[in-house]
Coordinates of C-alpha atoms in Angstrom, one line a residue:
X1031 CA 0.0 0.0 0.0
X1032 CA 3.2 2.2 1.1
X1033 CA 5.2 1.2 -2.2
X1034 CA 1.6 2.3 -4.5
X1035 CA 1.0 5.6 -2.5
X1036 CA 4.9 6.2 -3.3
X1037 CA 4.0 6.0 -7.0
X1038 CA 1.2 7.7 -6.9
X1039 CA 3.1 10.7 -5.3
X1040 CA 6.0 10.4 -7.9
X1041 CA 3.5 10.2 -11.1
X1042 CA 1.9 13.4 -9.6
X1043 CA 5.4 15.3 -9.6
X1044 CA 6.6 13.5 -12.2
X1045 CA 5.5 16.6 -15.4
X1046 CA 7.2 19.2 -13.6
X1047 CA 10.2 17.7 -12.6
X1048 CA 10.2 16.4 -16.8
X1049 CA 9.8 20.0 -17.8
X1050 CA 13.2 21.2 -15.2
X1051 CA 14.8 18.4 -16.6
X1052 CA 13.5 19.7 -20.1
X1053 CA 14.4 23.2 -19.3
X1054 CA 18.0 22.2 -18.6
X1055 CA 18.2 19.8 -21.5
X1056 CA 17.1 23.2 -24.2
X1057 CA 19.8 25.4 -22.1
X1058 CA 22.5 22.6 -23.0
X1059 CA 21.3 22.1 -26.5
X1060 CA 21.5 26.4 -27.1
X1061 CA 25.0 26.4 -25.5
X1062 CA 26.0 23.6 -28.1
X1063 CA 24.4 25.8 -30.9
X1064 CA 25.3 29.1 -30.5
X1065 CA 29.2 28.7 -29.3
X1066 CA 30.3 28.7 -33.1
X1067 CA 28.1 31.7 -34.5
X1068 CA 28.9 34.0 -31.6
X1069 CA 32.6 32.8 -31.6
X1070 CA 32.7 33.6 -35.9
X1071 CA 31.6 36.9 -35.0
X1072 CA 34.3 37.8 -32.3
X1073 CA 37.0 36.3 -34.2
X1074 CA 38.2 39.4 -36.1
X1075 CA 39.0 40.6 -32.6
X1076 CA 40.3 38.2 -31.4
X1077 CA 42.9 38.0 -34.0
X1078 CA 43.2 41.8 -33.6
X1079 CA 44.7 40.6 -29.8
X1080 CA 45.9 37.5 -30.0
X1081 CA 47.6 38.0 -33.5
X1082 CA 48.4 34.4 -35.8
X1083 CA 46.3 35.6 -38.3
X1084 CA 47.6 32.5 -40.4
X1085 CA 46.3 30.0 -38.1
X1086 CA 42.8 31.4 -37.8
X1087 CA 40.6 28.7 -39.7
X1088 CA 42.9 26.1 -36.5
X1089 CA 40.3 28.0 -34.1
X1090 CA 37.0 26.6 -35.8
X1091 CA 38.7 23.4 -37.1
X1092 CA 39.9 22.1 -33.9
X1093 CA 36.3 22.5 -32.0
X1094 CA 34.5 20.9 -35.3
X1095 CA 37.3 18.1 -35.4
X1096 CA 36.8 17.4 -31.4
X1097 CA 33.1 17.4 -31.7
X1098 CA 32.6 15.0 -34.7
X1099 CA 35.4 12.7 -33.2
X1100 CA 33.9 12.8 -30.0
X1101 CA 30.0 12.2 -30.9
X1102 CA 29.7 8.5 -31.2
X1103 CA 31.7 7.8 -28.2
X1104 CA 29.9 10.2 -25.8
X1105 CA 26.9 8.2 -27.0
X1106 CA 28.4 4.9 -26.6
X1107 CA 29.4 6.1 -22.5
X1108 CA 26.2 6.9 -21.9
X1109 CA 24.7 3.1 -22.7
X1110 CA 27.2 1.9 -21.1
X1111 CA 27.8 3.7 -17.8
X1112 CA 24.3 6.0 -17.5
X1113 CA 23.5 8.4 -19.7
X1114 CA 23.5 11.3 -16.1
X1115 CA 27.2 10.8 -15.9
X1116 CA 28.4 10.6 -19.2
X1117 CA 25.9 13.9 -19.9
X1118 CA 27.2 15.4 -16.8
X1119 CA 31.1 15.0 -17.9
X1120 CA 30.5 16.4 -21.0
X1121 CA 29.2 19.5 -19.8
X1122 CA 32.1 19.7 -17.1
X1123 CA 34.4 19.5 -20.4
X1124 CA 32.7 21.9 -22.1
X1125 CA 32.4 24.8 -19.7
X1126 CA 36.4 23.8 -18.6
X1127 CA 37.6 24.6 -22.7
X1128 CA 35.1 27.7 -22.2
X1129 CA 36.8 29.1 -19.8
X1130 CA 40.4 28.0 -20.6
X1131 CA 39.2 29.7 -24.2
X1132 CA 38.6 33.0 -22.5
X1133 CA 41.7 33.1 -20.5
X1134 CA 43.9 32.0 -23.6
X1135 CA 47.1 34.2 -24.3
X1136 CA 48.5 33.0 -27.3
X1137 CA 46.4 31.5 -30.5
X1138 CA 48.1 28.3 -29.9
X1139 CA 46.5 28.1 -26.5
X1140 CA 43.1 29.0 -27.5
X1141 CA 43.5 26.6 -30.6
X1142 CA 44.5 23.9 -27.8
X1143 CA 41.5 24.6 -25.2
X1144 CA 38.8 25.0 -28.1
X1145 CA 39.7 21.9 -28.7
X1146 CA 39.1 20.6 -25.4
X1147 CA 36.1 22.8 -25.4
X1148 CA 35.0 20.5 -28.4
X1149 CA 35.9 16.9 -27.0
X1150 CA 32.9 18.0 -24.3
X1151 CA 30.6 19.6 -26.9
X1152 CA 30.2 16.5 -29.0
X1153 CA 28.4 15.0 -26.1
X1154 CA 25.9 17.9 -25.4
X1155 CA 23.6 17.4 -28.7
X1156 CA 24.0 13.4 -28.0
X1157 CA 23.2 13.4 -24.2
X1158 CA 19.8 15.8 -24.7
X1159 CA 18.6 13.4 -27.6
X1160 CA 19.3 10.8 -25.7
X1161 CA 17.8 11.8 -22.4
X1162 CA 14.9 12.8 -24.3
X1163 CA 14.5 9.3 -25.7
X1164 CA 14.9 8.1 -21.7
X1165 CA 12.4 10.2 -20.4
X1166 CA 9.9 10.5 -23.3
X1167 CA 8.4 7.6 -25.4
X1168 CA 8.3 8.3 -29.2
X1169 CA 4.5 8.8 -29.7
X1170 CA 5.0 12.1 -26.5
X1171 CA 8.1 13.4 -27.8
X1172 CA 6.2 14.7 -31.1
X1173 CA 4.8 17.5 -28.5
X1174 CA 8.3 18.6 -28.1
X1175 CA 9.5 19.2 -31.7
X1176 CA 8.7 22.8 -31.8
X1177 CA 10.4 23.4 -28.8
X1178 CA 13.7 21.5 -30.2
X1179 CA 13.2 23.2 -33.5
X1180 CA 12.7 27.0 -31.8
X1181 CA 16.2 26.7 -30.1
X1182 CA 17.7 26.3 -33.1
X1183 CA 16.2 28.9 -35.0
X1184 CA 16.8 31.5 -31.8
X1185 CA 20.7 29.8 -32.4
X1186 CA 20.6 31.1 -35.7
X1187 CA 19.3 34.5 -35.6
X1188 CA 20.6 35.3 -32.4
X1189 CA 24.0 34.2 -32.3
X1190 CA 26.1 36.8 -34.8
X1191 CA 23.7 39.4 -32.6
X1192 CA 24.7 38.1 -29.3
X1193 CA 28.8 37.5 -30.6
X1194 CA 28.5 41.2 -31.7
X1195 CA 27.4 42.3 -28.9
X1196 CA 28.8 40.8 -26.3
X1197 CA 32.2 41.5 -28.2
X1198 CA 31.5 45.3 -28.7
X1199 CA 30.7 46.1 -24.6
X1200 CA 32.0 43.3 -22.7
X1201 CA 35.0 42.2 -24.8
X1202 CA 35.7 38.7 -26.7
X1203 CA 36.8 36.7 -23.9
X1204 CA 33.2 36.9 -22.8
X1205 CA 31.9 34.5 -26.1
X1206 CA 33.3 32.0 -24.0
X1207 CA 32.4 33.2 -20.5
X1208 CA 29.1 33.7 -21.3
X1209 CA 28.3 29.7 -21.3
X1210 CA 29.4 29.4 -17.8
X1211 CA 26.4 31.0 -15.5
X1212 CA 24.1 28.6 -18.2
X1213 CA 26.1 25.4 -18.2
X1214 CA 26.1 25.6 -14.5
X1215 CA 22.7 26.5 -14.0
X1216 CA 21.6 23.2 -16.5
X1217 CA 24.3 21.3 -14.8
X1218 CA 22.4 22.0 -11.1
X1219 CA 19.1 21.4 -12.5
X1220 CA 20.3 17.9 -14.2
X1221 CA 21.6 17.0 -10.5
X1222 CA 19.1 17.7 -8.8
X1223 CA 16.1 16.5 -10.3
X1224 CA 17.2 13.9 -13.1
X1225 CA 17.2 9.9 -11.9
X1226 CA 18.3 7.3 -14.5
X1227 CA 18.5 4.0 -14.0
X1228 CA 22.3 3.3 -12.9
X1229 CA 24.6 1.0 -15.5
X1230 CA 27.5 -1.2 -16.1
X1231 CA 28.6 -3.2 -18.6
X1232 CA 31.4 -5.8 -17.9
X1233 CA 32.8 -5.0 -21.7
X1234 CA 35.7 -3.1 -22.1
X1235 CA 35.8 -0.1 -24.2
X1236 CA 36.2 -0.5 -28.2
X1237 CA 39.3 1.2 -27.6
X1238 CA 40.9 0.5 -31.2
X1239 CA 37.0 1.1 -33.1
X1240 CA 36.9 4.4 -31.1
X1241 CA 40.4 5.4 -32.3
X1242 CA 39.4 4.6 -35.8
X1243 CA 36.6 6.1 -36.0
X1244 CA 37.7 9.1 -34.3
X1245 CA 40.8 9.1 -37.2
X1246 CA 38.1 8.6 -40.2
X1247 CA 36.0 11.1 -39.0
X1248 CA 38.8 13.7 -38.4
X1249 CA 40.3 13.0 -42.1
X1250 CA 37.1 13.6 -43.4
X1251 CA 36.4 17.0 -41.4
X1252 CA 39.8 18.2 -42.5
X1253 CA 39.2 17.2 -46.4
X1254 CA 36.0 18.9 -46.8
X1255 CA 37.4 21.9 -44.9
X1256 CA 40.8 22.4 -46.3
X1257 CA 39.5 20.8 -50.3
X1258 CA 39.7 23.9 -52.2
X1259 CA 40.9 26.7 -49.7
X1260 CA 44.2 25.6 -47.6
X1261 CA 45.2 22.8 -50.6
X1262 CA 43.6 22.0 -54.0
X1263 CA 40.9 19.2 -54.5
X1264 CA 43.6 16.8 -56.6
X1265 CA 46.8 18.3 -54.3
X1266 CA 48.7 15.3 -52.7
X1267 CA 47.9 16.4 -48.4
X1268 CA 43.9 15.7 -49.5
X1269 CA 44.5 12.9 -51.4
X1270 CA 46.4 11.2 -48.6
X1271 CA 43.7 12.4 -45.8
X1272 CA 41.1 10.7 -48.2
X1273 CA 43.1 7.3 -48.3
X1274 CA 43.8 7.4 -44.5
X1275 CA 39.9 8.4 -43.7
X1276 CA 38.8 5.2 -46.4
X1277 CA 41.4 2.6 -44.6
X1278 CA 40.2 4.1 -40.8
X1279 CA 36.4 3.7 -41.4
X1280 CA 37.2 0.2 -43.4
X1281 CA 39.0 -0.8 -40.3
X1282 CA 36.5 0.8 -38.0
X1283 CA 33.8 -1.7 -40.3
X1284 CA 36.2 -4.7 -39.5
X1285 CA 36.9 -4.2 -35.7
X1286 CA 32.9 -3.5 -35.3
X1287 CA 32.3 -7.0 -35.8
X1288 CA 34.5 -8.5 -33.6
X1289 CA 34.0 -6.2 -30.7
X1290 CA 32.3 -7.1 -27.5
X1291 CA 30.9 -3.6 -26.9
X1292 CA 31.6 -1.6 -30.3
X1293 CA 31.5 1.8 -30.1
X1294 CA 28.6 2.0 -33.2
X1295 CA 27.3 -1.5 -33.1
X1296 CA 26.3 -2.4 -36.9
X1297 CA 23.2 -4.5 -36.3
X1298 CA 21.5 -1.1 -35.6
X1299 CA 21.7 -0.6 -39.4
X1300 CA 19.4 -4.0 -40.1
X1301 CA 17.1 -1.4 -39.4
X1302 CA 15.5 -0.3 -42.2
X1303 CA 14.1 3.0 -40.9
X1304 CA 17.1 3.9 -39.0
X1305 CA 19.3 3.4 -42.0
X1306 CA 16.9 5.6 -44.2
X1307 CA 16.3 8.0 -41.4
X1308 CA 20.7 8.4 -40.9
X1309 CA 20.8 9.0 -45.1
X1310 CA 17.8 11.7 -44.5
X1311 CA 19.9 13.1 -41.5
X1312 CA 22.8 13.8 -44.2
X1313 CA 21.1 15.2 -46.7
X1314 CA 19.4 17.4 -44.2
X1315 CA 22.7 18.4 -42.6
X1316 CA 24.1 19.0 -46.5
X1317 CA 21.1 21.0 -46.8
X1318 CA 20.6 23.2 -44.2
X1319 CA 24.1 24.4 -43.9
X1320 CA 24.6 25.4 -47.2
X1321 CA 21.9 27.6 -47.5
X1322 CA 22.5 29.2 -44.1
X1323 CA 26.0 30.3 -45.8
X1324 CA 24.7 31.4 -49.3
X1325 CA 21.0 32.8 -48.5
X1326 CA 22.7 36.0 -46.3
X1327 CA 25.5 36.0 -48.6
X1328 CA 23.1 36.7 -51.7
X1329 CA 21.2 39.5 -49.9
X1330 CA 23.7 41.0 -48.5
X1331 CA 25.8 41.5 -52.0
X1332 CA 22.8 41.3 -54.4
X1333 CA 20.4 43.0 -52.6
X1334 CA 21.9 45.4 -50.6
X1335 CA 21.2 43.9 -47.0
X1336 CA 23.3 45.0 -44.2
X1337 CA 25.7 41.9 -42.3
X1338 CA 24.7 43.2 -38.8
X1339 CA 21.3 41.8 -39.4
X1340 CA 22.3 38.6 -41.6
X1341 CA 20.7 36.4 -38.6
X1342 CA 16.5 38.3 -38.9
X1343 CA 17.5 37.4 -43.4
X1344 CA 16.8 33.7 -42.7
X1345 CA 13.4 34.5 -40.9
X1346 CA 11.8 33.3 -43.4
X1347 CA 13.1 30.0 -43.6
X1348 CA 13.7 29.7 -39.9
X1349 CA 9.9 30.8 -38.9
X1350 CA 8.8 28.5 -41.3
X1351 CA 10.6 25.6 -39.9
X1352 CA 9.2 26.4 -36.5
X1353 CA 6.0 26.1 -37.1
X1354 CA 6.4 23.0 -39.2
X1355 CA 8.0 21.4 -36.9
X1356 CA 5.3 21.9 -33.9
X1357 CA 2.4 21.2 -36.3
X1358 CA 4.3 17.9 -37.2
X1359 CA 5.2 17.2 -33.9
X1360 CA 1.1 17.4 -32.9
X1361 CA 0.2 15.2 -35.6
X1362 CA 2.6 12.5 -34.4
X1363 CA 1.7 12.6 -30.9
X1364 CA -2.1 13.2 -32.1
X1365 CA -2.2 10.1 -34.7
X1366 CA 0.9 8.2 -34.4
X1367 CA 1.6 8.5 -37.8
X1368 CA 4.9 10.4 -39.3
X1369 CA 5.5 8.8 -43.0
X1370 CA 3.9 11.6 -44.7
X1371 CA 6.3 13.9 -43.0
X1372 CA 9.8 12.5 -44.5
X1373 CA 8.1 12.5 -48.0
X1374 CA 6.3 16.1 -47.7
X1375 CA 9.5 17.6 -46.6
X1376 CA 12.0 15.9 -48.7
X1377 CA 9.4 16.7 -51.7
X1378 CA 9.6 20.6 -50.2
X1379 CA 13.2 20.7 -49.7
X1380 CA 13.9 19.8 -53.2
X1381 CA 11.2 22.4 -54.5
X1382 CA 12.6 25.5 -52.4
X1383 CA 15.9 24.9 -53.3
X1384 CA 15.0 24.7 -56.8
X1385 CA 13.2 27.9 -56.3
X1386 CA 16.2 29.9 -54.6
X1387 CA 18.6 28.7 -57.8
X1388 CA 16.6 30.6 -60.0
X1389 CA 17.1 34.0 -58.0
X1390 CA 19.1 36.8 -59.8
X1391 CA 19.7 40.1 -59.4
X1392 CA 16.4 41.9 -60.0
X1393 CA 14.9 39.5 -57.9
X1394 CA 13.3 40.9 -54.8
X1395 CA 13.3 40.6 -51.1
X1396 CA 9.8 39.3 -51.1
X1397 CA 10.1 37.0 -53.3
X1398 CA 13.2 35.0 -51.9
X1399 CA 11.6 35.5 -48.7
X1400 CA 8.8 33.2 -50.2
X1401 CA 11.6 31.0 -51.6
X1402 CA 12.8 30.6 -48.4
X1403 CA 9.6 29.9 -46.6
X1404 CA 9.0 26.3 -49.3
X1405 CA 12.8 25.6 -47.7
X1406 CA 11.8 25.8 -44.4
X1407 CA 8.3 24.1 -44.9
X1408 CA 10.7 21.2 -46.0
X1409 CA 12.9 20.9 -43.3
X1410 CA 10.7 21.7 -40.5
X1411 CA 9.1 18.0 -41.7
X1412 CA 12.4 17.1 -41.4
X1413 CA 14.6 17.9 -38.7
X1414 CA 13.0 16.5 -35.7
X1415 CA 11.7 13.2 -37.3
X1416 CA 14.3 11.7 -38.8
X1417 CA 15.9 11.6 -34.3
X1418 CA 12.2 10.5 -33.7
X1419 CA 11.8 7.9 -36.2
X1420 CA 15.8 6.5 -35.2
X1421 CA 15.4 6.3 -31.9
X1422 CA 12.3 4.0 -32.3
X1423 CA 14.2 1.8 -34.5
X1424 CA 16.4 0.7 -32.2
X1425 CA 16.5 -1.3 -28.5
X1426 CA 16.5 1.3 -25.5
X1427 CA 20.3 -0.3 -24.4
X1428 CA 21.2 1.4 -27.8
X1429 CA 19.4 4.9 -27.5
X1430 CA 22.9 6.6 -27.1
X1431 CA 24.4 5.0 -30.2
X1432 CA 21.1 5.7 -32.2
X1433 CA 21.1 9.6 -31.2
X1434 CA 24.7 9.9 -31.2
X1435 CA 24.9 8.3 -34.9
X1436 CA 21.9 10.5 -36.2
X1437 CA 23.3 13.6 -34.9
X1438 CA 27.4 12.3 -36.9
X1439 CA 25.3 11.7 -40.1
X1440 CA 23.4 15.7 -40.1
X1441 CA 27.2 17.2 -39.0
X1442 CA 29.0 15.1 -41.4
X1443 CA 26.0 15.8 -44.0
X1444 CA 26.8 19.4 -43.3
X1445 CA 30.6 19.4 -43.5
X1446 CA 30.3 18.1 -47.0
X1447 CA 27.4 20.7 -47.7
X1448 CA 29.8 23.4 -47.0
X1449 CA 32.6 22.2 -48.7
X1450 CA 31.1 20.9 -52.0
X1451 CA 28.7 23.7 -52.2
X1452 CA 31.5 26.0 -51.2
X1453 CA 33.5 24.9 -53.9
X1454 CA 30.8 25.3 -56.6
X1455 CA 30.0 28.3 -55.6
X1456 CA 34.0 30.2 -55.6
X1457 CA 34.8 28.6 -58.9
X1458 CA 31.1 29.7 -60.5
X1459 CA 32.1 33.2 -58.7
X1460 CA 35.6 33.4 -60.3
X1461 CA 34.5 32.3 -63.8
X1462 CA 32.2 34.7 -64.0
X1463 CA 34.2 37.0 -62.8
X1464 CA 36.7 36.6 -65.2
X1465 CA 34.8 36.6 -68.2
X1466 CA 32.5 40.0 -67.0
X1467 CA 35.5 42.0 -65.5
X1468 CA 38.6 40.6 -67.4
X1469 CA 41.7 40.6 -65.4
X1470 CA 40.5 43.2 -62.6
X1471 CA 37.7 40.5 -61.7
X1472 CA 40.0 37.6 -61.4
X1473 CA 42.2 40.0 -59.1
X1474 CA 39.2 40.9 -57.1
X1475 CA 38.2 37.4 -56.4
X1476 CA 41.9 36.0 -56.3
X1477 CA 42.2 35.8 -52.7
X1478 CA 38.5 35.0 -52.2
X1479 CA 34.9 34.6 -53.8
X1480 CA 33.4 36.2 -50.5
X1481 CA 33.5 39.9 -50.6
X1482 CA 32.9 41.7 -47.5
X1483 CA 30.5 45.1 -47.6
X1484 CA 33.8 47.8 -47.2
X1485 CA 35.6 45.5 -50.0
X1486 CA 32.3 45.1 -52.3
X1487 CA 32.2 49.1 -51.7
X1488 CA 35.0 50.2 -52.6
X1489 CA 35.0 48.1 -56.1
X1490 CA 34.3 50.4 -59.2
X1491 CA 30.7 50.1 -60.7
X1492 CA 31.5 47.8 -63.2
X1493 CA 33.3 45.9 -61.6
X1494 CA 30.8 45.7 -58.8
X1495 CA 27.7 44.9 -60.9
X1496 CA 29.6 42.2 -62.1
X1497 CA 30.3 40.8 -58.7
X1498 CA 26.6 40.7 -58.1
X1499 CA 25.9 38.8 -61.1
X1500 CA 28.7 36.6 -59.9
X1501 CA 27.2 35.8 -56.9
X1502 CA 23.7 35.3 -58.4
X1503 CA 25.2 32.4 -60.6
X1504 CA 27.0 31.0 -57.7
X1505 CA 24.6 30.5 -55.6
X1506 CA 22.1 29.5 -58.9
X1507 CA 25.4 26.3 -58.6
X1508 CA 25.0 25.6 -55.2
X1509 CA 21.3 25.5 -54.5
X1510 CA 20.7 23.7 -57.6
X1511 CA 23.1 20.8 -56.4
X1512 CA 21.0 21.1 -53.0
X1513 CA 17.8 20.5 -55.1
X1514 CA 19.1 17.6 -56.8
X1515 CA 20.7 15.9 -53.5
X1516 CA 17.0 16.8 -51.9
X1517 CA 15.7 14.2 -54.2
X1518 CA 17.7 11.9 -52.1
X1519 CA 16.3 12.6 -49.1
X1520 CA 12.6 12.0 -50.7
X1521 CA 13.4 8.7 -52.6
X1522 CA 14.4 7.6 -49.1
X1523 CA 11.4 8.6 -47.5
X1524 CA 9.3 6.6 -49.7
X1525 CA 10.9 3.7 -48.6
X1526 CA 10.4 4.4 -44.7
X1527 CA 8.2 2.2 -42.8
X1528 CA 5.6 3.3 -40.4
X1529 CA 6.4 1.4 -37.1
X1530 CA 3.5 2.5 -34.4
X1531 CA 5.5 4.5 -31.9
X1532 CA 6.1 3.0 -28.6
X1533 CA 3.6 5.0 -26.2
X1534 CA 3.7 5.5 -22.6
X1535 CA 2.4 2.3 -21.5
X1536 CA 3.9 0.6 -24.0
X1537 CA 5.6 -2.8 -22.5
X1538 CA 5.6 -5.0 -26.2
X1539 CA 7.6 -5.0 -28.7
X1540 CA 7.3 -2.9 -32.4
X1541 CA 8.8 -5.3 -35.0
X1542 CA 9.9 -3.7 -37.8
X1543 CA 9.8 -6.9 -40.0
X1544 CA 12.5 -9.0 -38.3
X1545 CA 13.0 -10.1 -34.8
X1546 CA 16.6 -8.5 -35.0
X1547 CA 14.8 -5.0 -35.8
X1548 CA 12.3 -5.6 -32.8
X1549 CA 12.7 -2.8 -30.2
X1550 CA 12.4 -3.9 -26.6
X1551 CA 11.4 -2.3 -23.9
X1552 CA 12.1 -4.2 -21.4
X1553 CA 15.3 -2.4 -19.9
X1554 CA 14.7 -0.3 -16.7
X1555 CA 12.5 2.9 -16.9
X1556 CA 14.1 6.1 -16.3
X1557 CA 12.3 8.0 -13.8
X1558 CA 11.8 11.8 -13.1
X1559 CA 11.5 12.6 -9.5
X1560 CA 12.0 15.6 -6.9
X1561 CA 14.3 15.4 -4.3
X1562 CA 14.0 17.3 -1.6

């Protein structure tokens, strides 16, 4: 009677305790989010103090190197040990490189502690997804979509704000400061209030797949960041990073199987809809990145916008993602049913991209606003369902592994975005260039095919009308090669099965077709409960 009045009591606190533990979870999530666009805007004075001007791009490659590296084993940790602790450590990590990034005196050290910084920040995005996935069965977690998909729109928009301003009256050191009071509010919160069920697995570590994988992933990263900038697509440093990264995941593949705890077990991947939903993931990633480098770069040289307010250009897209995103999330925890999502939004994806290729230079604010809006439509179907869908693929003991390998698909996806994008874009840029302008536009655009406003201004009229039809065909390149990977996404989505989503009381199984792709939920039940 004692034991039933218990649960009674705990069921009763149990929502608000879920939405502290929530609350926390979206602080974590916006620190992992915003650290790179308020750190890109601070970086011109950083260098101004800290000098090493050449080693510059070292400040954002490190973090994005440590992160990606870091992702699949932070997910791994958390089946293995509990998901608290691992989540815990990784914000320790994080807010430690924050702070050793503020009090840096050289670029070398702030290169170093950004990377450290990193290492902890690749298991922020993993440990909320997969605390979420704890705390929330599939067919609730629709209800929190718009919530997910708001923090990363108010990422977007507000970051360059926030890095500017916090750089112009406080000083740069505080774009690392600044996630201190927050991490160490969420990290109080998490304490207090969060109870998951406590692990350990006999295993060892997959030491030598973690090392692998960590040296695939890096290669990669560093191939689609330094192809066509630091060293030439065909030069002999990316052509050895691409045959190091191919033998590191082929090894990675091998040791996998033999492992007795690998750190990205492959039997997740008999899944169908967890395979479809990680080749979704990329594409979205490719997607979403790409335009949120081009779209401000358009206005602002072809239509005249002003850079302090590049983050309010995307509210179009973003705004339409949002809501998107919540109404999606209602249906799903309303019906059950998410299929028409993936197809709807890779179908929208493809179609707004398609639109924004065919912008030029008389075409209007409005109507690549609307453009925009189609993009956003497409990826708000998009962006929370494909971690939904994944995470109800899979067994609950491999929650961490399912979220942190969704989340290494969408920031690979978006590393290759950049790059390939990025490199139609500068050679579509110089070409033009070249054959509008003649010698003086190959000389404008020698160093690079990204003009800032004083540079654009001071350009002769010629020269600068050029430049603006230069970009208009660039970015006609790039988000017509998004259009056509977009098709991807939707021929996957055809494919995707709808597997009810486990509920609340759910206690049986949801095969997927095979017994291997069954997901059990018979492992311990998180629980949510105050302490006093």
């Amino acid at each position: 009677m004692a034991d039933n009045k218990e649960a009674v009591i705990e069921t009763e606190k149990q929502p608000r305790s879920v939405r502290v533990v929530l609350l926390a979870l979206m602080i974590t999530m916006m620190l992992a989010m915003l650290d790179n666009m308020i750190v890109g805007t601070a970086m011109p004075t950083i260098v101004g103090e800290l000098g090493g001007l050449q080693h510059l791009s070292w400040v954002v490659t490190a973090y994005t190197l440590a992160t990606a590296a870091s992702t699949p084993i932070w997910g791994k940790l958390g089946d293995m040990y509990g998901r608290k602790g691992a989540f815990m450590t990784s914000i320790v990590i994080f807010l430690a490189g924050s702070a050793l990034s503020g009090m840096a005196q050289d670029m070398g050290q702030l290169i170093g502690f950004r990377a450290v910084q990193g290492l902890g920040a690749g298991g922020l995005m993993v440990g909320v997804m997969a605390i979420i996935g704890d705390l929330i069965p599939p067919r609730e977690r629709g209800k929190y979509q718009g919530m997910m998909a708001g923090i990363m729109a108010l990422a977007m928009i507000g970051g360059p704000l926030i890095g500017g301003t916090i750089t112009d009256h406080w000083g740069w050191r505080w774009s690392f400061y600044i996630n201190l009071p927050l991490g160490i509010v969420a990290l109080l919160a998490i304490s207090a209030v969060l109870h998951l069920p406590k692990k350990r697995v006999q295993a060892k570590i997959d030491y030598l797949g973690a090392g692998l994988l960590a040296l695939g992933i890096s290669s990669i990263v560093l191939v689609t960041t330094w192809g066509g900038s630091e060293y030439a697509w065909g030069s002999a440093r990316i052509m050895e990073l691409i045959g190091i990264g191919v033998a590191a995941l082929v090894g990675f593949v091998f040791v996998q199987t033999k492992a007795a705890a690998p750190i990205m077990p492959l039997h997740i991947f008999r899944s169908r809809n967890f395979t479809l939903m990680s080749i979704i993931g990329f594409i979205t990633g490719f997607v979403m990145f790409g335009a949120t480098l081009f779209l401000p770069l358009y206005q602002q040289s072809v239509q005249g916008a002003s850079a302090t307010n590049s983050g309010l250009l995307l509210l179009p897209m973003l705004g339409a993602m949002l809501v998107t995103s919540m109404v999606a999330g209602r249906v799903t925890t309303g019906t059950g049913r998410y299929k028409a999502f993936p197809i709807v939004g890779g179908l929208l994806m493809a179609v707004g991209l398609f639109l924004l290729s065919q912008m030029d230079t008389g075409t209007t604010r409005f109507t690549s606003g609307l453009y925009m809006a189609v993009l956003g439509l497409g990826m708000g179907c998009l962006m929370q369902i494909t971690m939904l869908v994944a995470q109800n693929s899979v067994e609950m003991k491999d929650m961490g592994v399912a979220s942190s390998s969704t989340t290494l698909f969408r920031t690979l996806g978006s590393s290759f975005g950049v790059a390939i994008m990025g490199a139609l874009f500068n050679q579509r840029v110089q070409d033009v260039m070249t054959e509008r302008a003649g010698a003086l536009g190959s000389k404008v655009t020698e160093q690079s095919a990204q003009l800032d406003a004083a540079s654009l201004a001071k350009l002769p009229a010629a020269a600068r009308e050029a430049y603006q039809y230069a970009v208009s065909s660039g970015t006609h390149s790039a988000f017509l090669l998004g259009a056509v990977v977009s098709v991807g996404a939707l021929v996957a989505a055809v494919f995707v099965k709808e597997v009810p989503l486990r509920g609340a009381g759910a206690g049986a199984p949801s095969p997927e077709g095979s017994t291997e792709d069954a997901v059990n939920d018979s492992a311990p039940k998180p629980t949510v409960v105050e302490t006093v």
